[in-house]
Amino acid sequence: MARHATPHGTRTAGRPVQDVSAARERRRQTRLLRLATGLALVAAFLWARLLSGDPVGMPSMPAVDPLVLMPVLFFAVLLAVLVGSVVVPGRSPHVVYRPEQIDVRMADVKGIGPVVDEVRRSVALFMNSATFRREMGGRPRRGLLFEGAPGTGKTHVAKAMAAEAGVPFLFVSATSFQSMFYGATARRIRSYFKALRAAARAEGGAIGFIEEIDAIATVRGGMSAASTATPRAGTLAATCCGGLVGLPSSATERPAPAGRSAASGSAVSGAVRNVMVSEGVGGVVNELLVQLQSFDTPTGWQRVQGVVIDAANRFLPAQRQIPRPCVEPVDILLIAATNRADSLDPALLRPGRFDRRLVFEAPDKSGRRELVDHFLGRKAHEPVLADDERRDALAGITQGYTPAMIENLLDEALVNAVRRGARAMSWADVEHARLVTEVGLGQPVGYTDHERRLIATHEAGHAVTAWLVAPHRRLEVLSIVKRGGALGMLAHGDREDVYTRSRGELEALMCIAFGGQVAEELFFDDISTGPAGDLSYATNVAAQMVGQAGMSDTLISFSAVQSSAFGDQGLVGRVLADGDGRQMVEALLRSQKERARSLLEDNQHLVVALRDALLERHELIGREITDVLEQADAERSPHAPGGGATLTVDLRRPQSWWSPAQREKPSPNA
Ligand SMILES: Nc1ncnc2c1ncn2[C@@H]1O[C@H](COP(=O)(O)OP(=O)(O)OP(=O)(O)O)[C@@H](O)[C@H]1O
Ligand SMILES: [Mg+2]
């Protein structure tokens, strides 16, 4: 048979034969042969006894005195409990999934193209590791580390890999290795790797998956964290420069909308950190390091053979020595997933252990569109959601969403549809679901009249500033409904996925943040505690501009300062602790506040229109905000009384309070 090696396996008569499948088939045939031989021997024995006239009968049970039986049984149970209490805590806590039990295939992994390509290459390499090792002299990839925010599809992809490879998938959560008994954690790790080797030997290959590995593999004392294990610019022979620093892109780092009055950002906590391991972190990590190199250890039978051969060799001359059986390495691919690769021990990431690090990120717009198509393919929706334009729009407004978040959004929309008695989701259901998932459920609270007017004016101030200074931004939600800690909010976002920001954009963001406070000053001649969150947001942006991006009068990067023994204050702290830095931040903030003031002074009619709309409807979404602004702008006449003039209106006066009942007779101040 013509055989030749290719990077994708051995070809037999033009058809690629994957090593793992071939090994599995060989083992299956051997197993069948052994079974047939065993059965044939038993059948031959029974026939022989039958033909000789002495057939095998049922053995008679011996008569046992119950007084003897009871104590024997008691001690047998006691012994079983004693042995069990030693053995059970050390058992591997994994669950085995057979390929046919896994309902996810690679075709179900959408929107993360580059990762899927790399994963496919890894599966192809794993399937042909024997060829790669024996004929090409390579060292097969043994470990893959999946790193990424929660819900980016790490477990999903690992399952799809196992189904694609057609081998058993041994799933284990790192936390289930932990035990309160001394030594049990390390024993469970050993048992898991033993089970992995046994499964791989029985099936020709196996894939192991350790979920949230940071629970048992955090950096040991005296080592620096895993980020140092990957080559950095400073460690390379050539000095690298010119890397652009992007905006935070993961779901965990989405900036909160500038208009939120209180810190109410989507708090997705990054990592699952749990280092409560009874033996101490060091012992467990060491066990893991050792086990990651245990794939070439001999089996029990091979060890017995070795002992016998060694004993025989002692009697044989040097030239007649019997060679020990050679150990064939097993084909195992171990995948570990974590949200925090930077906290892992660096020794885990060296080549030969977790060779390859795959970063899972929130998908880009085209990826999100693929995911929207994929999920909507299974969920009932109205025809309007089958429209390409709507689906593109949905992909656009879900910037920073992970696949799990997109799926959850559409499920929430379906729940909304059920609530209103429909059997398919509409666009409004999706919009409403997005509002609830992003900013939370509204809490009906009874504001006083004065507070309601103050909040509406504040939020209208943000929205008008955003509309004027950042026409490239999408105004999404303007609300005076209390959600979490935020009394009201303006949510605004980029129209397209962006990875950098210009100085002008950052200034616009600060200006928008000041819009609320300035509106309060203009209309109430006083300010409230509401803008506290806005000021903190603006200070953060200004500190980044001054201390990180070189956008002010200094080119010094404050983020280059390494943390010291005296504590690290973070970027904002470092910039503000520096006299000049503080002045630059203050100047930036003041200039943007002045800018917001002059804009709002000239456009008070817009603030009034939005404030009134908010007081009437409490919540404006998307086009409803811009419709009010465009209409108010069109209605403005330079000859109208007060048009364009600077006017401070005291809304605390009862007669200026606007309500739907007074619509026909609006207050002269409004
Ligand atoms: N690329 C994708 N294509 C289709 N569906 C996906 C994709 N990624 C994730 N999903 C969906 O999101 C769900 C959650 O994903 P998964 O459990 O893989 O996240 P994870 O990255 O492992 O999160 P964690 O870090 O919290 O363990 C999956 O069950 C699947 O339904
Ligand atoms: Mg997972």
XYZ file of C-alpha atoms and ligand atoms in Angstrom:
702
model
C 0.000 0.000 0.000
C 1.393 3.403 -0.957
C 1.923 5.492 2.170
C 3.514 8.887 2.442
C 3.566 11.487 5.166
C 1.799 14.790 4.767
C 1.359 17.535 7.312
C -2.260 16.402 7.582
C -1.614 12.747 8.143
C -0.728 9.570 6.382
C -2.330 9.081 2.991
C -3.456 5.594 2.136
C -4.389 5.142 -1.523
C -5.113 8.863 -1.844
C -7.381 9.053 1.259
C -6.081 10.773 4.390
C -6.090 8.424 7.353
C -5.949 10.215 10.666
C -3.667 8.619 13.221
C -6.135 8.891 16.082
C -8.938 7.239 14.057
C -6.599 4.524 12.821
C -5.403 3.801 16.382
C -9.002 3.684 17.588
C -9.943 1.182 14.883
C -6.898 -0.992 15.687
C -7.830 -1.036 19.373
C -11.443 -1.891 18.571
C -10.346 -4.858 16.471
C -7.942 -6.071 19.161
C -10.712 -5.802 21.764
C -13.113 -7.808 19.566
C -10.464 -10.443 18.938
C -9.767 -10.818 22.674
C -13.458 -11.134 23.452
C -13.988 -13.722 20.706
C -10.970 -15.729 21.906
C -12.177 -15.680 25.517
C -15.702 -16.742 24.570
C -14.371 -19.473 22.259
C -12.214 -20.910 25.091
C -15.147 -20.965 27.520
C -17.421 -22.549 24.872
C -14.753 -25.184 24.043
C -14.387 -26.070 27.743
C -18.167 -26.388 28.222
C -18.527 -28.506 25.079
C -15.638 -30.721 26.139
C -17.299 -31.366 29.571
C -20.662 -31.969 27.878
C -19.259 -34.436 25.353
C -17.287 -36.284 28.057
C -20.610 -36.879 29.908
C -19.640 -34.614 32.842
C -21.456 -31.290 32.230
C -20.757 -28.286 34.486
C -23.566 -27.859 37.013
C -24.389 -24.983 39.378
C -22.113 -25.114 42.450
C -23.998 -25.747 45.704
C -23.885 -22.922 48.270
C -22.074 -23.766 51.511
C -24.204 -23.657 54.682
C -23.061 -20.698 56.827
C -23.992 -20.167 60.441
C -25.686 -16.691 60.767
C -23.839 -16.112 64.051
C -20.561 -16.281 62.129
C -21.907 -14.439 59.066
C -23.045 -11.324 60.975
C -19.671 -10.382 62.523
C -17.913 -11.185 59.231
C -20.320 -8.898 57.375
C -19.894 -6.195 60.039
C -16.104 -6.193 59.718
C -16.330 -6.341 55.918
C -18.539 -3.208 55.901
C -16.202 -1.488 58.393
C -13.221 -2.288 56.204
C -15.055 -1.021 53.101
C -15.882 2.261 54.879
C -12.275 2.681 56.021
C -10.843 1.929 52.597
C -13.549 4.074 50.927
C -12.782 7.089 53.145
C -9.176 6.915 51.975
C -9.837 6.144 48.299
C -12.928 8.248 47.556
C -11.467 11.723 48.316
C -8.646 10.960 45.875
C -10.895 9.944 42.981
C -10.836 12.080 39.888
C -13.888 14.362 39.768
C -14.127 14.451 35.957
C -17.124 13.704 33.741
C -16.588 11.818 30.470
C -18.517 12.860 27.372
C -18.469 10.514 24.396
C -18.345 12.259 20.989
C -21.903 11.121 20.232
C -23.137 12.736 23.473
C -21.806 16.156 22.459
C -24.322 18.141 20.448
C -21.968 20.979 19.463
C -19.987 20.882 16.227
C -17.432 23.283 14.788
C -20.151 24.536 12.426
C -22.008 25.815 15.518
C -19.112 28.036 16.524
C -19.824 31.408 14.960
C -18.336 34.841 14.880
C -14.807 34.082 16.121
C -13.182 33.155 12.799
C -9.466 33.522 13.625
C -9.799 31.447 16.806
C -11.753 28.754 14.979
C -9.050 28.547 12.279
C -6.373 28.026 14.901
C -8.528 25.478 16.705
C -9.089 23.542 13.467
C -5.336 23.463 12.882
C -4.815 22.168 16.419
C -7.427 19.424 15.918
C -5.809 18.402 12.604
C -2.413 18.249 14.295
C -3.800 16.264 17.225
C -5.501 13.790 14.901
C -2.197 13.170 13.154
C 0.215 13.422 16.044
C 1.753 9.991 15.410
C 2.704 10.907 11.829
C 3.928 14.298 12.988
C 6.061 12.642 15.676
C 7.366 9.541 13.906
C 7.709 10.562 10.287
C 8.274 14.286 10.528
C 10.182 14.357 13.814
C 7.966 17.022 15.381
C 6.760 17.264 18.930
C 2.958 17.265 18.963
C 1.124 20.081 20.689
C -0.013 18.837 24.084
C -1.670 21.804 25.736
C -3.871 24.696 24.697
C -4.785 27.570 26.955
C -8.066 29.342 26.229
C -8.087 32.777 27.722
C -10.955 35.245 27.578
C -13.824 37.020 29.262
C -16.772 34.953 30.496
C -19.135 33.854 27.745
C -16.709 34.258 24.856
C -17.112 30.576 23.936
C -14.150 28.749 25.479
C -16.093 25.737 26.747
C -18.269 25.755 23.636
C -15.225 25.530 21.343
C -13.567 22.830 23.455
C -16.691 20.650 23.206
C -16.858 21.206 19.463
C -13.193 20.158 19.222
C -13.852 16.900 21.073
C -16.876 16.112 18.899
C -14.869 16.881 15.754
C -11.945 14.721 16.867
C -14.302 11.833 17.774
C -12.493 11.053 21.023
C -13.663 11.046 24.656
C -13.809 14.443 26.311
C -12.873 14.457 29.994
C -14.374 17.592 31.473
C -13.319 18.766 34.903
C -13.735 21.983 36.773
C -10.550 23.029 38.569
C -12.485 23.847 41.733
C -13.628 20.222 42.014
C -9.986 19.161 42.497
C -9.925 21.036 45.766
C -10.371 19.042 48.921
C -10.249 19.717 52.635
C -8.137 16.578 53.204
C -4.379 17.048 53.107
C -2.918 15.554 49.927
C -6.310 14.811 48.370
C -6.109 17.680 45.858
C -2.841 16.397 44.426
C -4.234 12.833 44.403
C -7.304 13.972 42.464
C -5.074 15.673 39.920
C -3.024 12.473 39.570
C -6.208 10.397 39.199
C -7.517 12.752 36.524
C -4.362 12.447 34.458
C -4.389 8.680 34.960
C -7.967 8.538 33.666
C -6.961 10.740 30.736
C -4.085 8.420 29.815
C -6.316 5.339 30.174
C -9.030 6.875 27.962
C -6.449 7.866 25.363
C -4.964 4.347 25.343
C -8.397 2.751 25.046
C -9.698 5.074 22.306
C -6.576 6.100 20.416
C -6.713 9.629 21.866
C -8.537 11.829 24.360
C -9.151 15.490 25.009
C -9.033 16.791 28.570
C -10.615 20.086 29.538
C -9.899 21.904 32.799
C -12.375 24.726 33.380
C -11.213 27.813 35.308
C -7.681 26.512 35.798
C -6.694 29.628 37.733
C -8.442 28.092 40.753
C -5.527 25.663 41.181
C -2.703 27.143 39.139
C -2.105 30.638 40.440
C 1.443 31.848 40.553
C 3.608 30.274 43.293
C 5.442 32.414 45.819
C 8.658 33.840 44.442
C 7.580 33.548 40.795
C 6.288 36.414 38.690
C 2.903 35.923 37.035
C 2.360 34.221 33.706
C 2.359 37.370 31.603
C 6.120 37.293 31.903
C 6.213 33.887 30.275
C 5.211 35.251 26.898
C 7.896 37.154 25.032
C 7.563 40.890 25.500
C 9.176 43.693 23.622
C 11.844 44.089 26.250
C 12.873 40.447 26.204
C 13.269 40.208 22.436
C 16.588 40.852 20.777
C 15.040 43.592 18.667
C 13.310 46.494 20.366
C 9.694 46.732 19.276
C 7.871 49.977 18.978
C 4.806 51.428 17.452
C 2.159 49.169 18.987
C -1.065 51.128 19.152
C -2.892 50.760 22.418
C -6.519 49.980 21.699
C -9.572 50.817 23.710
C -10.689 48.276 26.267
C -12.467 45.741 24.104
C -13.502 42.947 26.380
C -16.931 42.766 27.863
C -15.475 43.269 31.305
C -14.068 46.650 30.440
C -16.941 48.433 28.739
C -16.965 52.034 29.860
C -20.133 53.130 31.621
C -22.245 55.603 29.693
C -21.100 59.095 30.437
C -24.510 60.223 31.496
C -25.017 57.867 34.353
C -25.248 59.820 37.538
C -23.836 57.049 39.669
C -21.406 54.245 39.166
C -23.671 51.707 37.549
C -21.444 50.182 34.872
C -22.075 46.619 33.806
C -20.199 44.959 36.592
C -18.945 41.724 35.154
C -16.274 40.674 37.552
C -13.334 39.275 35.677
C -11.804 36.298 37.310
C -12.812 33.481 39.492
C -10.014 33.609 42.041
C -9.892 30.844 44.493
C -6.631 29.788 45.924
C -8.022 27.965 48.944
C -6.260 24.704 48.288
C -5.483 22.644 51.347
C -1.896 21.781 50.432
C -1.043 25.350 49.590
C -0.800 26.682 46.078
C 2.779 25.567 45.527
C 2.149 21.850 46.071
C -0.819 21.739 43.754
C 0.898 23.699 40.986
C 3.937 21.436 41.252
C 1.709 18.364 40.932
C 0.080 19.893 37.866
C 3.467 20.653 36.317
C 4.613 17.073 36.890
C 1.409 15.562 35.549
C 1.532 17.704 32.417
C 4.643 15.745 31.510
C 3.297 12.336 32.426
C 1.920 11.377 29.038
C 4.867 9.123 28.238
C 4.831 7.093 31.477
C 4.597 3.281 31.076
C 1.396 1.414 31.931
C 1.187 -1.014 34.880
C 1.672 -4.002 32.566
C 4.692 -2.421 30.921
C 6.167 -1.801 34.371
C 5.689 -5.483 35.317
C 7.350 -6.503 32.032
C 10.208 -4.150 32.813
C 10.737 -5.693 36.273
C 10.777 -9.226 34.814
C 13.148 -8.219 32.002
C 15.458 -6.438 34.478
C 15.533 -9.565 36.648
C 16.342 -11.749 33.627
C 18.992 -9.304 32.377
C 20.920 -9.716 35.603
C 21.776 -13.281 34.495
C 22.554 -12.429 30.871
C 25.839 -11.208 29.367
C 25.940 -7.592 28.127
C 25.554 -8.517 24.444
C 22.492 -10.702 25.142
C 20.512 -8.227 27.244
C 16.759 -8.190 26.493
C 15.535 -4.687 25.588
C 12.825 -3.211 27.797
C 9.468 -2.598 26.032
C 9.441 0.891 24.539
C 6.721 3.227 25.775
C 4.486 4.573 23.042
C 3.360 8.119 23.938
C -0.415 8.570 24.147
C -2.247 11.155 22.070
C -3.709 13.581 24.543
C -4.695 17.184 24.062
C -5.215 19.066 27.289
C -7.188 22.299 27.121
C -7.400 24.700 30.034
C -9.721 27.680 30.162
C -9.358 30.754 32.290
C -10.567 34.312 32.556
C -7.223 35.369 34.057
C -4.173 33.945 32.273
C -2.055 36.689 33.818
C -2.434 35.148 37.273
C -1.203 31.692 36.189
C 2.155 30.282 37.146
C 4.629 30.987 34.315
C 5.978 27.424 34.370
C 2.605 26.216 33.075
C 2.938 28.229 29.909
C 6.370 27.152 28.859
C 6.635 25.187 25.593
C 5.804 21.519 26.168
C 3.026 22.294 28.657
C 0.413 24.796 27.507
C 2.240 25.592 24.289
C -0.392 27.675 22.653
C -2.401 30.503 24.154
C -5.635 31.371 22.351
C -7.285 34.631 23.289
C -11.069 34.715 23.014
C -12.397 38.225 22.569
C -15.799 39.764 22.059
C -16.592 39.377 18.321
C -16.407 42.282 15.887
C -19.422 43.558 13.958
C -19.332 40.904 11.238
C -18.900 38.217 13.903
C -21.885 39.564 15.810
C -23.927 39.537 12.615
C -23.059 35.836 12.151
C -24.089 35.150 15.735
C -27.351 37.079 15.331
C -28.155 34.973 12.232
C -27.194 31.795 14.095
C -29.324 32.462 17.177
C -32.285 33.947 15.295
C -32.280 30.786 13.158
C -33.532 28.938 16.257
C -35.671 31.564 17.954
C -39.141 32.653 16.809
C -39.074 36.198 15.444
C -41.329 38.501 13.458
C -40.549 39.001 9.739
C -39.073 42.421 10.461
C -36.158 40.698 12.205
C -35.444 38.635 9.088
C -34.563 41.863 7.322
C -30.819 42.261 6.625
C -30.842 45.910 7.603
C -32.379 45.191 11.018
C -29.942 42.377 11.671
C -27.043 44.656 10.747
C -28.439 47.262 13.102
C -28.683 44.675 15.863
C -25.060 43.659 15.239
C -24.124 47.359 15.380
C -25.786 48.114 18.704
C -24.412 45.052 20.454
C -20.856 46.329 20.414
C -18.724 44.637 23.095
C -21.242 41.801 23.552
C -19.895 38.277 23.903
C -21.716 35.409 22.116
C -23.341 34.397 25.404
C -24.583 37.966 25.908
C -26.097 38.072 22.418
C -27.853 34.764 23.038
C -29.102 36.018 26.389
C -30.362 39.258 24.821
C -32.444 37.343 22.284
C -33.777 35.025 25.004
C -34.769 38.081 27.035
C -36.531 39.468 23.951
C -38.443 36.188 23.606
C -39.484 36.459 27.254
C -40.780 39.974 26.528
C -42.762 38.578 23.582
C -44.306 35.896 25.803
C -45.170 38.548 28.381
C -47.173 40.527 25.859
C -48.893 37.353 24.651
C -47.043 37.028 21.327
C -45.329 33.912 19.996
C -42.427 35.649 18.253
C -40.102 38.474 19.247
C -40.369 41.901 17.648
C -37.770 44.667 17.264
C -39.311 46.494 20.228
C -38.866 43.358 22.362
C -35.177 43.318 21.466
C -34.796 47.040 22.241
C -36.512 46.607 25.584
C -34.426 43.546 26.407
C -31.254 45.481 25.618
C -32.283 48.250 27.958
C -32.944 45.797 30.770
C -29.768 43.740 30.227
C -27.517 46.804 29.874
C -28.861 49.134 32.511
C -31.110 46.938 34.619
C -34.759 46.920 35.511
C -36.381 50.246 36.237
C -37.416 50.761 39.866
C -40.536 52.881 40.265
C -39.689 55.474 42.917
C -41.644 58.557 43.840
C -39.343 61.493 43.161
C -40.440 64.849 44.536
C -41.495 67.312 41.826
C -38.322 69.272 42.301
C -36.120 66.171 42.023
C -37.920 64.985 38.913
C -37.386 68.342 37.207
C -33.772 68.430 38.318
C -33.054 64.943 36.990
C -34.858 65.586 33.698
C -32.939 68.830 33.187
C -29.655 67.153 34.079
C -30.178 64.283 31.637
C -31.455 66.619 28.921
C -28.261 68.659 29.396
C -26.149 65.554 28.717
C -28.170 64.604 25.656
C -28.127 68.078 24.085
C -24.362 68.365 24.602
C -23.858 64.914 23.071
C -26.031 65.816 20.084
C -24.070 69.025 19.513
C -20.468 67.972 20.157
C -20.500 64.354 19.059
C -22.764 63.892 16.056
C -20.859 60.654 15.341
C -22.243 59.077 18.499
C -25.525 57.214 18.710
C -27.909 58.420 21.412
C -29.465 55.240 22.701
C -31.452 55.770 25.868
C -32.426 58.874 27.800
C -34.260 58.121 30.980
C -35.323 59.495 34.346
C -36.365 56.066 35.625
C -34.237 54.909 38.550
C -32.080 51.911 37.703
C -29.668 50.541 40.297
C -27.752 53.502 41.698
C -28.515 55.752 38.718
C -31.443 58.157 39.101
C -31.465 58.913 35.405
C -29.179 58.246 32.494
C -28.092 58.999 28.992
C -26.635 55.975 27.210
C -24.688 56.819 24.088
C -22.352 54.705 21.995
C -20.135 54.653 18.934
C -21.848 54.050 15.610
C -19.125 51.638 14.486
C -16.656 49.394 16.331
C -13.719 51.632 17.206
C -10.359 50.665 18.605
C -8.752 54.080 19.138
C -10.008 57.524 20.129
C -8.810 60.917 18.969
C -8.154 63.849 21.240
C -11.292 65.564 19.883
C -13.429 62.538 20.766
C -12.061 62.359 24.293
C -12.717 66.074 24.776
C -16.252 65.563 23.488
C -16.772 62.762 26.038
C -15.700 65.091 28.854
C -17.914 67.841 27.509
C -20.911 65.454 27.453
C -20.162 64.469 31.039
C -20.303 68.138 32.082
C -23.572 68.749 30.201
C -25.654 67.599 33.181
C -23.997 69.816 35.783
C -24.001 72.846 33.504
C -27.736 72.383 32.768
C -28.404 72.318 36.516
C -26.447 75.557 36.954
C -28.231 77.262 34.079
C -31.764 76.282 34.995
C -31.557 76.103 38.796
C -28.679 78.445 39.536
C -27.432 75.719 41.860
C -25.903 72.260 41.581
C -26.748 68.932 43.198
C -24.771 65.827 44.175
C -26.023 64.126 40.990
C -22.979 64.920 38.816
C -20.538 63.098 41.156
C -20.312 60.140 38.778
C -19.905 62.450 35.774
C -16.994 64.263 37.417
C -15.285 61.014 38.242
C -15.718 59.847 34.632
C -14.382 63.142 33.237
C -11.412 63.064 35.649
C -10.553 59.565 34.484
C -10.635 60.611 30.835
C -8.559 63.727 31.524
C -5.994 61.724 33.535
C -5.663 59.266 30.650
C -5.127 62.127 28.201
C -2.488 63.752 30.387
C -0.720 60.752 31.895
C -0.989 58.099 29.238
C -1.716 59.466 25.791
C 0.540 62.538 25.721
C -2.419 64.728 24.755
C -1.557 67.601 27.080
C 1.623 69.565 27.816
C 3.633 66.553 28.909
C 4.984 63.576 26.999
C 5.740 61.598 30.129
C 3.738 58.401 30.494
C 2.608 57.950 34.073
C 1.675 54.342 33.292
C 5.363 53.570 32.752
C 5.843 53.955 36.523
C 6.055 50.471 37.975
C 4.245 49.700 41.193
C 6.467 50.273 44.193
C 6.668 48.980 47.736
C 4.863 52.150 48.849
C 1.696 51.170 47.029
C 0.421 51.845 43.567
C -2.282 54.439 43.161
C -3.273 53.639 39.593
C -3.029 56.092 36.721
C -5.397 58.740 38.064
C -3.658 58.732 41.460
C -0.207 59.052 39.885
C -1.251 61.948 37.640
C -3.048 63.817 40.403
C -0.174 63.295 42.842
C 2.070 65.187 40.449
C 1.681 68.993 40.757
C 1.936 69.721 37.032
C -0.203 66.731 36.091
C -2.944 67.899 38.438
C -2.913 71.373 36.895
C -3.159 69.951 33.381
C -6.105 67.751 34.378
C -7.819 70.724 36.022
C -7.257 72.886 32.930
C -8.692 70.216 30.626
C -11.755 69.769 32.818
C -12.363 73.502 33.125
C -12.055 74.105 29.382
C -14.606 71.368 28.640
C -16.983 72.663 31.272
C -16.773 76.130 29.687
C -17.424 74.593 26.302
C -20.508 72.784 27.613
C -21.732 75.992 29.241
C -21.458 78.092 26.100
C -23.194 75.365 24.052
C -26.078 74.982 26.471
C -26.470 78.735 26.964
C -27.025 79.058 23.235
C -29.324 76.039 23.029
C -31.552 76.211 26.050
C -34.604 75.580 23.873
C -33.245 72.090 23.123
C -32.766 71.321 26.808
C -36.286 72.571 27.543
C -37.800 70.436 24.766
C -35.997 67.293 25.894
C -36.698 67.950 29.550
C -40.418 68.309 28.788
C -40.455 65.154 26.700
C -38.708 63.302 29.522
C -41.114 64.565 32.152
C -43.981 63.369 29.993
C -42.645 60.012 28.817
C -39.913 59.236 31.405
C -37.868 57.310 28.870
C -36.842 58.058 25.271
C -35.150 55.414 23.138
C -33.016 55.866 20.022
C -34.752 57.979 17.388
C -37.234 59.360 19.915
C -34.407 61.471 21.389
C -33.178 62.879 18.081
C -36.760 63.448 16.869
C -37.437 65.758 19.821
C -34.156 67.603 19.263
C -34.636 68.005 15.506
C -38.190 69.237 15.950
C -37.162 71.750 18.635
C -34.312 72.952 16.454
C -36.609 73.400 13.446
C -39.194 75.291 15.504
C -36.640 77.705 16.874
C -36.967 81.133 15.328
C -34.342 83.816 15.853
C -37.236 86.303 16.322
C -39.119 84.229 18.848
C -39.185 85.786 22.317
C -36.201 84.523 24.248
C -34.961 82.523 21.248
C -31.259 82.021 21.556
C -31.063 84.356 24.551
C -29.361 83.316 27.758
C -32.125 82.629 30.196
C -31.971 81.218 33.671
C -35.292 79.675 34.455
C -36.193 78.868 38.021
C -37.971 75.581 37.652
C -38.508 75.325 41.376
C -41.361 77.787 41.069
C -44.579 75.748 41.056
C -46.093 77.577 38.099
C -43.174 76.523 35.916
C -43.846 72.842 36.537
C -44.938 71.194 33.355
C -47.304 68.276 33.377
C -49.414 66.562 30.711
C -52.495 68.233 32.184
C -50.920 71.630 31.600
C -49.890 70.812 28.083
C -52.406 73.128 26.492
C -51.305 75.931 28.796
C -47.518 75.637 29.070
C -45.712 77.666 31.631
C -44.147 80.843 30.211
C -40.809 79.769 31.657
C -40.742 76.394 30.019
N -18.762 31.302 19.102
C -19.980 30.931 19.520
N -20.920 30.560 18.635
C -22.142 30.195 19.062
N -22.523 30.183 20.355
C -21.633 30.541 21.275
C -20.312 30.925 20.904
N -19.636 31.236 22.022
C -20.490 31.045 23.055
N -21.683 30.624 22.615
C -22.859 30.367 23.460
O -22.602 30.938 24.735
C -22.713 29.949 25.752
C -21.658 30.172 26.809
O -20.372 29.979 26.255
P -19.197 29.234 27.045
O -19.736 28.418 28.156
O -18.351 28.538 26.046
O -18.437 30.483 27.640
P -17.016 30.474 28.361
O -16.086 31.328 27.564
O -16.594 29.089 28.637
O -17.386 31.263 29.704
P -16.712 31.075 31.160
O -15.382 31.781 31.116
O -17.658 31.790 32.066
O -16.612 29.619 31.453
C -22.551 28.618 25.028
O -23.273 27.623 25.674
C -23.109 28.894 23.653
O -24.504 28.694 23.636
Mg -16.386 27.974 30.324
